[in-house]
CSV table of C-alpha atoms in Angstrom, one decimal:
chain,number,residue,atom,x,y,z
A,1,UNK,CA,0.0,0.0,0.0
A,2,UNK,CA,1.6,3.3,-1.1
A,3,UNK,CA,0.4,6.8,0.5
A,4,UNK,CA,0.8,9.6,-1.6
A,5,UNK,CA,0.5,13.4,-1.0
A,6,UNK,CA,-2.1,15.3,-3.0
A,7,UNK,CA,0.6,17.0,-4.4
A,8,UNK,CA,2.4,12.8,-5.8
A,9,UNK,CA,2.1,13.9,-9.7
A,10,UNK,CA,4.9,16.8,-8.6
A,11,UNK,CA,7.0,14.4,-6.7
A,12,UNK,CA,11.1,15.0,-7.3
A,13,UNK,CA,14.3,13.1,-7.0
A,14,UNK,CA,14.6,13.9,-3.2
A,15,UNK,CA,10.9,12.6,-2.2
A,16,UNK,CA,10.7,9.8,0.1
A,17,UNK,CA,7.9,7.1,-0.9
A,18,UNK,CA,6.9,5.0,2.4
A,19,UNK,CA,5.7,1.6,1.4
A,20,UNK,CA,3.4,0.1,4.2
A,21,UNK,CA,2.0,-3.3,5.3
A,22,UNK,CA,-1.1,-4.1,3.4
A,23,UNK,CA,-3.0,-6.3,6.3
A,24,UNK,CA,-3.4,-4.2,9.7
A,25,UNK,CA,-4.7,-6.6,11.3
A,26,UNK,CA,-1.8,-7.8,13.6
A,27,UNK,CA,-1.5,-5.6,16.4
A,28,UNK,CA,1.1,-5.2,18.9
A,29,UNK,CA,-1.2,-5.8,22.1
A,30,UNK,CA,-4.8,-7.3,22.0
A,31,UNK,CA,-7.4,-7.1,25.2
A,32,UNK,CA,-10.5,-9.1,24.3
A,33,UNK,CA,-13.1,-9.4,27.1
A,34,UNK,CA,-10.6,-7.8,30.1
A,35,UNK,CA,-10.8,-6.2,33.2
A,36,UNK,CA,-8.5,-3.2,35.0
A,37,UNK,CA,-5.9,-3.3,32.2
A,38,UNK,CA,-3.0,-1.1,32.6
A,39,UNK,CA,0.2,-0.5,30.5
A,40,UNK,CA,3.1,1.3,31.4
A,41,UNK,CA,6.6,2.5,30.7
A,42,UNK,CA,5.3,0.7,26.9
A,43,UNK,CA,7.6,2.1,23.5
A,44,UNK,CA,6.1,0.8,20.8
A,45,UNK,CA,8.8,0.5,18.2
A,46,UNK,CA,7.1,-1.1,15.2
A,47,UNK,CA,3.6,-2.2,14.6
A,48,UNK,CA,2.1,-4.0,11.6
A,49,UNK,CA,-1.7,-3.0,13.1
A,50,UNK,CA,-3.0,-1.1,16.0
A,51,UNK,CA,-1.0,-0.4,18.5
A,52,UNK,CA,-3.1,-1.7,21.6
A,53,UNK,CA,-6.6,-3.0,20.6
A,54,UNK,CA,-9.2,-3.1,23.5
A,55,UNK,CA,-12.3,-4.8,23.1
A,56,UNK,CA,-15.1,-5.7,25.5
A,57,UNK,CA,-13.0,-4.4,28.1
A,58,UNK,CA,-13.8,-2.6,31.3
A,59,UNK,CA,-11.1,-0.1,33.2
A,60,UNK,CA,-8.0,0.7,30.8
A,61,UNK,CA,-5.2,2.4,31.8
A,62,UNK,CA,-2.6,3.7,29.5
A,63,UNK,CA,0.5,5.7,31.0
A,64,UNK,CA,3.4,6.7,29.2
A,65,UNK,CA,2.7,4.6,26.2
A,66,UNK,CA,4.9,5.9,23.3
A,67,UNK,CA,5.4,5.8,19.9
A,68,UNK,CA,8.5,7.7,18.1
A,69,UNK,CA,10.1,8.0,14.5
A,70,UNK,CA,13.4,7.3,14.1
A,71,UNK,CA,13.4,5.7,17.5
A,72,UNK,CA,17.0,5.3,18.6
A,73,UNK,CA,18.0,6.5,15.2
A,74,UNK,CA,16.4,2.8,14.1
A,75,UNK,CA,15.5,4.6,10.9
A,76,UNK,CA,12.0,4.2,10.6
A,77,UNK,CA,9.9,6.5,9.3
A,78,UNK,CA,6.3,4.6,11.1
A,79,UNK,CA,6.1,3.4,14.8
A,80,UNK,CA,2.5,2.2,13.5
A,81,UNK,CA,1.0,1.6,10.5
A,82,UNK,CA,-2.8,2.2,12.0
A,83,UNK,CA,-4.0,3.5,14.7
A,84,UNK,CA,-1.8,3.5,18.3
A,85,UNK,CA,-4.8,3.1,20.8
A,86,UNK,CA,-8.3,1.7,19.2
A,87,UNK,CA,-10.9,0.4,21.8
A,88,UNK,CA,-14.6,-0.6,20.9
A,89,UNK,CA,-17.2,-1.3,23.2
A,90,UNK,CA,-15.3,-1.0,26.2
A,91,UNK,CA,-16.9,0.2,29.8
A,92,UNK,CA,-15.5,1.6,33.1
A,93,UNK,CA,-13.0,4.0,32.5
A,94,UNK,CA,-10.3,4.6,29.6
A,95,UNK,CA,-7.5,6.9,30.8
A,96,UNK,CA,-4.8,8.0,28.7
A,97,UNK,CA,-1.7,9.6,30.3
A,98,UNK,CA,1.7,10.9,30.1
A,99,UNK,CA,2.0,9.4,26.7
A,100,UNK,CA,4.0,10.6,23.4
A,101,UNK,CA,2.5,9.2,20.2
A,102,UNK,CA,4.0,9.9,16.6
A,103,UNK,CA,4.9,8.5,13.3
A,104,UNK,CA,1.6,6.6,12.9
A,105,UNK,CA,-0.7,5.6,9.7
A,106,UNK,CA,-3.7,6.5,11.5
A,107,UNK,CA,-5.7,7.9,14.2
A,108,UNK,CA,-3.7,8.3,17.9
A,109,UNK,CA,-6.9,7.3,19.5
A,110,UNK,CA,-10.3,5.9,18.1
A,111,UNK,CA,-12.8,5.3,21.1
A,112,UNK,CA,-16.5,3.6,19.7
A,113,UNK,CA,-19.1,1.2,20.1
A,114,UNK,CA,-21.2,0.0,16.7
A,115,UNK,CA,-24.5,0.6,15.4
A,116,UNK,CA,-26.3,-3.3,14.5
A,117,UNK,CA,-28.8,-3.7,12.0
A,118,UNK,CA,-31.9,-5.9,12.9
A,119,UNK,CA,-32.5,-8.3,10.5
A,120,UNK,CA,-35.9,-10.0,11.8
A,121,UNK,CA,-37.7,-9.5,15.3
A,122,UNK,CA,-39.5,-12.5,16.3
A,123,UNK,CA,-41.0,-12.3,19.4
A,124,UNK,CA,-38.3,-11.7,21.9
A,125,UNK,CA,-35.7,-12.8,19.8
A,126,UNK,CA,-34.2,-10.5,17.7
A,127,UNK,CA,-32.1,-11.1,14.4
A,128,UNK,CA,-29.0,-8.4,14.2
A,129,UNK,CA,-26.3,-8.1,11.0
A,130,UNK,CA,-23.4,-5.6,11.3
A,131,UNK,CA,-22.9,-3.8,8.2
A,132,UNK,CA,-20.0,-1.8,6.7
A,133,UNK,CA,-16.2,-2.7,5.7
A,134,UNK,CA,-16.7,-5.0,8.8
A,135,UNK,CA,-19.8,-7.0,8.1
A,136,UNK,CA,-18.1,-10.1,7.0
A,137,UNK,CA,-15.9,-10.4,10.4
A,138,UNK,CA,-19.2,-10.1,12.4
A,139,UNK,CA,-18.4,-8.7,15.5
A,140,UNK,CA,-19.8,-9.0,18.9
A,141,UNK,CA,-21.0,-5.6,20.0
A,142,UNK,CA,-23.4,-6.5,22.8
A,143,UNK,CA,-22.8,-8.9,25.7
A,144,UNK,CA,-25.3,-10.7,28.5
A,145,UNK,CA,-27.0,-8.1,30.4
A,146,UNK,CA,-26.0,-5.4,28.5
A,147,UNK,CA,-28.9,-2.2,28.2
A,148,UNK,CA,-28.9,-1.6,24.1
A,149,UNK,CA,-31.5,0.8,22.6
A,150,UNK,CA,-33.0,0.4,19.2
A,151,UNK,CA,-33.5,3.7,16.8
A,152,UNK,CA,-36.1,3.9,14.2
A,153,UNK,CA,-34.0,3.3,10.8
A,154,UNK,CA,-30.7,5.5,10.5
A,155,UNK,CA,-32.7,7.8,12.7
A,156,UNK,CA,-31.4,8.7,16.7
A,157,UNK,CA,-35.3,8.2,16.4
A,158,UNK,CA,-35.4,5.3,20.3
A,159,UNK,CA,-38.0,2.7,19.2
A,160,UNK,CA,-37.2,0.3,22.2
A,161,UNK,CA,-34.9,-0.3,25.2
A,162,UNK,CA,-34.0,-3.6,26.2
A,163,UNK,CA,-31.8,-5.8,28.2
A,164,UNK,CA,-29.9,-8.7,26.7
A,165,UNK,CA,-30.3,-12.3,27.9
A,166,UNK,CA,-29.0,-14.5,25.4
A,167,UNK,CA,-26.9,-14.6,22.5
A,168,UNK,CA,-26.6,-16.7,19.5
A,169,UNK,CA,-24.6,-16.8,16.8
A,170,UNK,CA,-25.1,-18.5,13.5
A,171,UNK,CA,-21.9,-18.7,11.4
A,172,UNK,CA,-23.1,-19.8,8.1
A,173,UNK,CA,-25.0,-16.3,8.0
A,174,UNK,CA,-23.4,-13.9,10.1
A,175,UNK,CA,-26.1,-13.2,11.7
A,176,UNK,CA,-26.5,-13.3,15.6
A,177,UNK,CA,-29.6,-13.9,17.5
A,178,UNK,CA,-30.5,-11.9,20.9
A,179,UNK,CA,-32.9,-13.0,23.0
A,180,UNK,CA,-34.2,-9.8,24.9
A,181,UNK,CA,-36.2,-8.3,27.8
A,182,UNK,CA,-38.9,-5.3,26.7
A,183,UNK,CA,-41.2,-4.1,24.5
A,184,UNK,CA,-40.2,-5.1,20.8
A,185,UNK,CA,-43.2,-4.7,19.3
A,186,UNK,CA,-42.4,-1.5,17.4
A,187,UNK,CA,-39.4,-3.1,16.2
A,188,UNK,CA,-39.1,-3.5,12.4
A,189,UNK,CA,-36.1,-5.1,9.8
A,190,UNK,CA,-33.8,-2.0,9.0
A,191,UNK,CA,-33.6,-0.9,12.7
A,192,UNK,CA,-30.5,0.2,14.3
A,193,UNK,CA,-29.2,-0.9,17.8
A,194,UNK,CA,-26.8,0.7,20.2
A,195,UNK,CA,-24.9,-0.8,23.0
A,196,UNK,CA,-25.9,2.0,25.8
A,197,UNK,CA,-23.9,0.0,28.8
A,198,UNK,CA,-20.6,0.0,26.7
A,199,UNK,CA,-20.2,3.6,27.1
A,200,UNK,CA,-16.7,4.5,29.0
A,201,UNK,CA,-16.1,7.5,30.6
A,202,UNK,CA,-12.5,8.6,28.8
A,203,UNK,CA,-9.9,11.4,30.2
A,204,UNK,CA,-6.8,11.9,28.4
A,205,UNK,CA,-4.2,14.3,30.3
A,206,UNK,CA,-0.6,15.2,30.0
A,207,UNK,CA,0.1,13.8,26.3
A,208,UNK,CA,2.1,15.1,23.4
A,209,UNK,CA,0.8,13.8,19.8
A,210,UNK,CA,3.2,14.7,17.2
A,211,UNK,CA,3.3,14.1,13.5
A,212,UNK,CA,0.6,11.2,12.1
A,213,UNK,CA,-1.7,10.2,9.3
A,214,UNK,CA,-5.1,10.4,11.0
A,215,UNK,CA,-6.5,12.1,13.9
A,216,UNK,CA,-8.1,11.6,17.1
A,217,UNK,CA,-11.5,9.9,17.2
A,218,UNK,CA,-14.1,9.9,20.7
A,219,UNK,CA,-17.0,9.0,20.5
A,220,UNK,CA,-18.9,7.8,24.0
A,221,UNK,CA,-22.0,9.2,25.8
A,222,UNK,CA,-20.1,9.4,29.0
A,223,UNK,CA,-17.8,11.8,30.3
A,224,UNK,CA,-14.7,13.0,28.2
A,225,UNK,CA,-11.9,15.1,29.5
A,226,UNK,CA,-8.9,15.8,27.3
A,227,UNK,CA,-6.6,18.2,29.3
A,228,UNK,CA,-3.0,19.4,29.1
A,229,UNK,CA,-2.3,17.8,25.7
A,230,UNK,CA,-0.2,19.1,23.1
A,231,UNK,CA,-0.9,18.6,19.2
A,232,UNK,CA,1.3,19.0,16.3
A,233,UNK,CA,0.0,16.8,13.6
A,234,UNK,CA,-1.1,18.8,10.2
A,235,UNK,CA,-4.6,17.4,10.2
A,236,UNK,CA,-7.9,18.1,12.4
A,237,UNK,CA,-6.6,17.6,15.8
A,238,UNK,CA,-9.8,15.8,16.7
A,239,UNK,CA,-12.8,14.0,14.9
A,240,UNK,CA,-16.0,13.6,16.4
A,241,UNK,CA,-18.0,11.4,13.9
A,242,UNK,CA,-20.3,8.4,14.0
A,243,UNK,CA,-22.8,7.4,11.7
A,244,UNK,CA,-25.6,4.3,10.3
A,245,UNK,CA,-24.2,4.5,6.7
A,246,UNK,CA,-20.6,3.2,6.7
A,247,UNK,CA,-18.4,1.8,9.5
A,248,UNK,CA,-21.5,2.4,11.6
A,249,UNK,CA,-20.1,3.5,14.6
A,250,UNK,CA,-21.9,4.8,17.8
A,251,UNK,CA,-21.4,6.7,20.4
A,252,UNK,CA,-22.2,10.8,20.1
A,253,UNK,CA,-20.8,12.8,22.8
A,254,UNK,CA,-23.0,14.1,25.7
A,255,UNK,CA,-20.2,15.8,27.7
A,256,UNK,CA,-16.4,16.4,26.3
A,257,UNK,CA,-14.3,19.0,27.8
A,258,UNK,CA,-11.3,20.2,26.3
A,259,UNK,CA,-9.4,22.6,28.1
A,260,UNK,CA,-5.7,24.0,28.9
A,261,UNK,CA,-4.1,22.2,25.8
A,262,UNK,CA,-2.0,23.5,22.8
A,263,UNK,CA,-2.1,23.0,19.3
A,264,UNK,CA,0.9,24.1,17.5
A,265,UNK,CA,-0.2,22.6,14.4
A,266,UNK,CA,-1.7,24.3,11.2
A,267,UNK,CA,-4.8,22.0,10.9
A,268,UNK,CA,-8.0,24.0,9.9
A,269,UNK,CA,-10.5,23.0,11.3
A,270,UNK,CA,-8.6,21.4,14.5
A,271,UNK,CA,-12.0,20.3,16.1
A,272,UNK,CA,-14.4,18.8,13.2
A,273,UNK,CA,-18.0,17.9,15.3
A,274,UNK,CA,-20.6,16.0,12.6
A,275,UNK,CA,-23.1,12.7,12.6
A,276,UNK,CA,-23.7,10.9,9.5
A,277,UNK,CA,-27.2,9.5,10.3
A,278,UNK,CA,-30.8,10.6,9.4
A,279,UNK,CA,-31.6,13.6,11.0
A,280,UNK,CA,-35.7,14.3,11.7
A,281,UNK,CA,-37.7,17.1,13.2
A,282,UNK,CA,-37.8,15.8,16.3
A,283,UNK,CA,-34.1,15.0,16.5
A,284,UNK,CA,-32.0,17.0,14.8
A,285,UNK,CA,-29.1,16.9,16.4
A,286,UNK,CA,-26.1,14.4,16.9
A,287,UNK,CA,-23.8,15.3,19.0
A,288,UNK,CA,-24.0,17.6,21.5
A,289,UNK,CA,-22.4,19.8,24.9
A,290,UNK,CA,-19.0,19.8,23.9
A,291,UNK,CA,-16.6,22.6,25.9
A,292,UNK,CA,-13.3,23.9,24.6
A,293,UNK,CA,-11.8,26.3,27.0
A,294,UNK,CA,-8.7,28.1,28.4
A,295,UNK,CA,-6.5,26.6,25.0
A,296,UNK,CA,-3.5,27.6,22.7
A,297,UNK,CA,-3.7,27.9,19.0
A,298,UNK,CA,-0.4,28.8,17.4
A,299,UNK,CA,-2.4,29.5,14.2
A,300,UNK,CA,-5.7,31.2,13.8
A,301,UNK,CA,-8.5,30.7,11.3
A,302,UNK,CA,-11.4,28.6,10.8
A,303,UNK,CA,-11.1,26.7,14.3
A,304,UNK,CA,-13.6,24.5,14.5
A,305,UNK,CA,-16.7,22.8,12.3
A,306,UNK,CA,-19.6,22.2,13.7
A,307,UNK,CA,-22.4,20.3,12.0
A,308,UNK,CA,-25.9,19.3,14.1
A,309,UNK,CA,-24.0,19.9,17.4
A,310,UNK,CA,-26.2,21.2,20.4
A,311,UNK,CA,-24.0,23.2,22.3
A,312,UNK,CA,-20.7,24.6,22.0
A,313,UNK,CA,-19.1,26.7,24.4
A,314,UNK,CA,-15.3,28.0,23.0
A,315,UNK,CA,-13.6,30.6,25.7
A,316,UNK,CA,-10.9,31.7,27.6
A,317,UNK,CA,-8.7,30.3,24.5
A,318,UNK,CA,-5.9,32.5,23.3
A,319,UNK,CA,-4.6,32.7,19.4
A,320,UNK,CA,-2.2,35.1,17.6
A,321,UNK,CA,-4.5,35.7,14.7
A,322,UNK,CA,-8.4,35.8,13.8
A,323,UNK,CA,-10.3,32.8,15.8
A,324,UNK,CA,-13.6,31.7,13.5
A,325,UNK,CA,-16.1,28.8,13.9
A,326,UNK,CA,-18.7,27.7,11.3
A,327,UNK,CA,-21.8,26.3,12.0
A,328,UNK,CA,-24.3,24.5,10.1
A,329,UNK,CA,-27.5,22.9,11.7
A,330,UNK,CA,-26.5,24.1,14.8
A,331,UNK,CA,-27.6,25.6,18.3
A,332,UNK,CA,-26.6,26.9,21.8
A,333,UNK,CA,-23.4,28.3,20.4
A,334,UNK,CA,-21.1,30.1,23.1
A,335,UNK,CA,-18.0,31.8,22.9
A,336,UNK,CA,-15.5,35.1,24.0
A,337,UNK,CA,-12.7,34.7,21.7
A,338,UNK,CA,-14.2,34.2,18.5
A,339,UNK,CA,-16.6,34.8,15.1
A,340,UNK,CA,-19.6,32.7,14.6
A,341,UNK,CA,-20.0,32.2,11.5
A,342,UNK,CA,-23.3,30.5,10.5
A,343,UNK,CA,-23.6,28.7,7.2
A,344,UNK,CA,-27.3,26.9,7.4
């Protein structure tokens, strides 16, 4: 797999090509199913995959946990080919500290759950596919006596909530088979389901990200704190997504405080806030209360991007030039430090 800039058609005798891994599926450390996992004192000098993969976890701890290029003048040019940190349906608390994370493919840290698509409802069993580049691995997303809510569609439209009893699989079709507690009579086929007890409160202090591919990725319901962190990569700083079209991943955020952190980088927007789902009347909004406050930026401009985000509160942040936000499909905008500029 070669990565080129935009700019490859103009490349010269002194540009260096990096030729990656094409499977990124080996990853330095795997947590399947784990409780009060902690890794310490961890450089990570080369990595096929992810860095650490946590799934089904509860209570991760991650404390000076580094990545570096050129690491001991080893010559190489990526610690990581994907993402360092990438947990999914994890509960408890993730906490990431103290750590330096560089040269990587991908995102530092990608923190979700996943969106399943009901396939049948019969009675109190329900039939649920996972779509998306990961349909044909099939992966578990909800456990025994997990709380999951089911949308209406690709809507955040709640149909149902229910409590998981049972679970069976069927390999020949993929699809697994969830015996529930509640009301599923308003359940229909095309239906979305989200794992509501997999939600982990995250806080992120102290860290330094330097150059990568990707960005950051958060997306849980619970509490977020990112504080006294540093950024340098060229890209957004931090990417708060999820959507029922694609790699159908959940989690909006409810609460996510950023404050007391610099970004030296030149990224434009730095935060990027948007839901790729089906937005109604009644719910038009994805994510929502999201608090940046008391930060550095090194370079001005367009700051953030905000797209069916209820509320947004930006001040006490400091910047050498022009501070803007633009907003689309957006309310309960807040700040002291910079232009709102609306574009719905």
């Amino acid at each position: 797999r070669g990565y080129f800039p935009p700019n490859w058609h103009k490349i010269g005798e002194k540009t260096t090509l990096l030729i990656t891994h094409e499977i990124r599926d080996k990853q330095a450390i795997t947590a399947v199913g784990c409780r009060n996992v902690t890794i310490e004192n961890c450089t990570l000098v080369h990595c096929a995959g992810m860095g650490f993969m946590g799934m089904h976890c509860e209570n991760i701890t991650l404390d000076r946990f580094n990545a570096y290029r050129n690491y001991h003048g080893n010559g190489r040019m990526v610690a990581c080919n994907a993402d360092m940190v990438h947990c999914f349906n994890c509960k408890g608390r993730i906490v990431i500290r103290n750590c330096e994370m560089e040269a990587l493919l991908d995102d530092t840290v990608n923190i979700h759950g996943n969106y399943y698509t009901v396939d049948s409802v019969n009675g109190q069993t329900l039939g649920m596919v996972m779509n998306g580049p990961n349909k044909k691995l099939a992966l578990r997303c909800f456990n025994e006596g997990d709380t999951v809510t089911v949308y209406r569609g690709r809507t955040q439209e709640p149909v149902a909530e229910l409590v998981v009893n049972a679970i069976r699989f069927d390999k020949e079709t993929g699809i697994r088979y969830y015996s529930v507690t509640g009301d599923t009579a308003q359940i229909a086929a095309g239906d979305t389901m989200e794992n509501r007890s997999a939600q982990p409160e995250i806080l992120m202090e102290n860290n330094t990200f330097g150059i990568f591919r990707g960005t950051m990725r958060l997306q849980s319901r619970n509490k977020t704190v990112i504080r006294n962190c540093r950024f340098y990569n060229p890209g957004a700083s931090m990417l708060f997504t999820g959507d029922t079209t694609y790699w159908y991943e959940s989690g909006p955020v409810q609460d996510l405080t950023v404050e007391d952190c610099a970004f030296v980088n030149r990224a434009g927007p730095y935060f990027y806030v948007f839901g790729e789902v089906e937005f109604t009347k009644e719910y038009p909004f994805y994510h929502k209360n999201i608090t940046v406050k008391n930060c550095r930026f090194d370079h001005g401009g367009v700051l953030a991007e905000l797209n069916h985000l209820n509320g947004f509160t930006f001040t006490g942040n400091s910047s050498p030039d022009t501070m803007q936000i633009l907003s689309a499909h957006s309310r309960n905008i807040r700040t002291d430090c910079s232009t709102v500029i609306k574009r719905d």
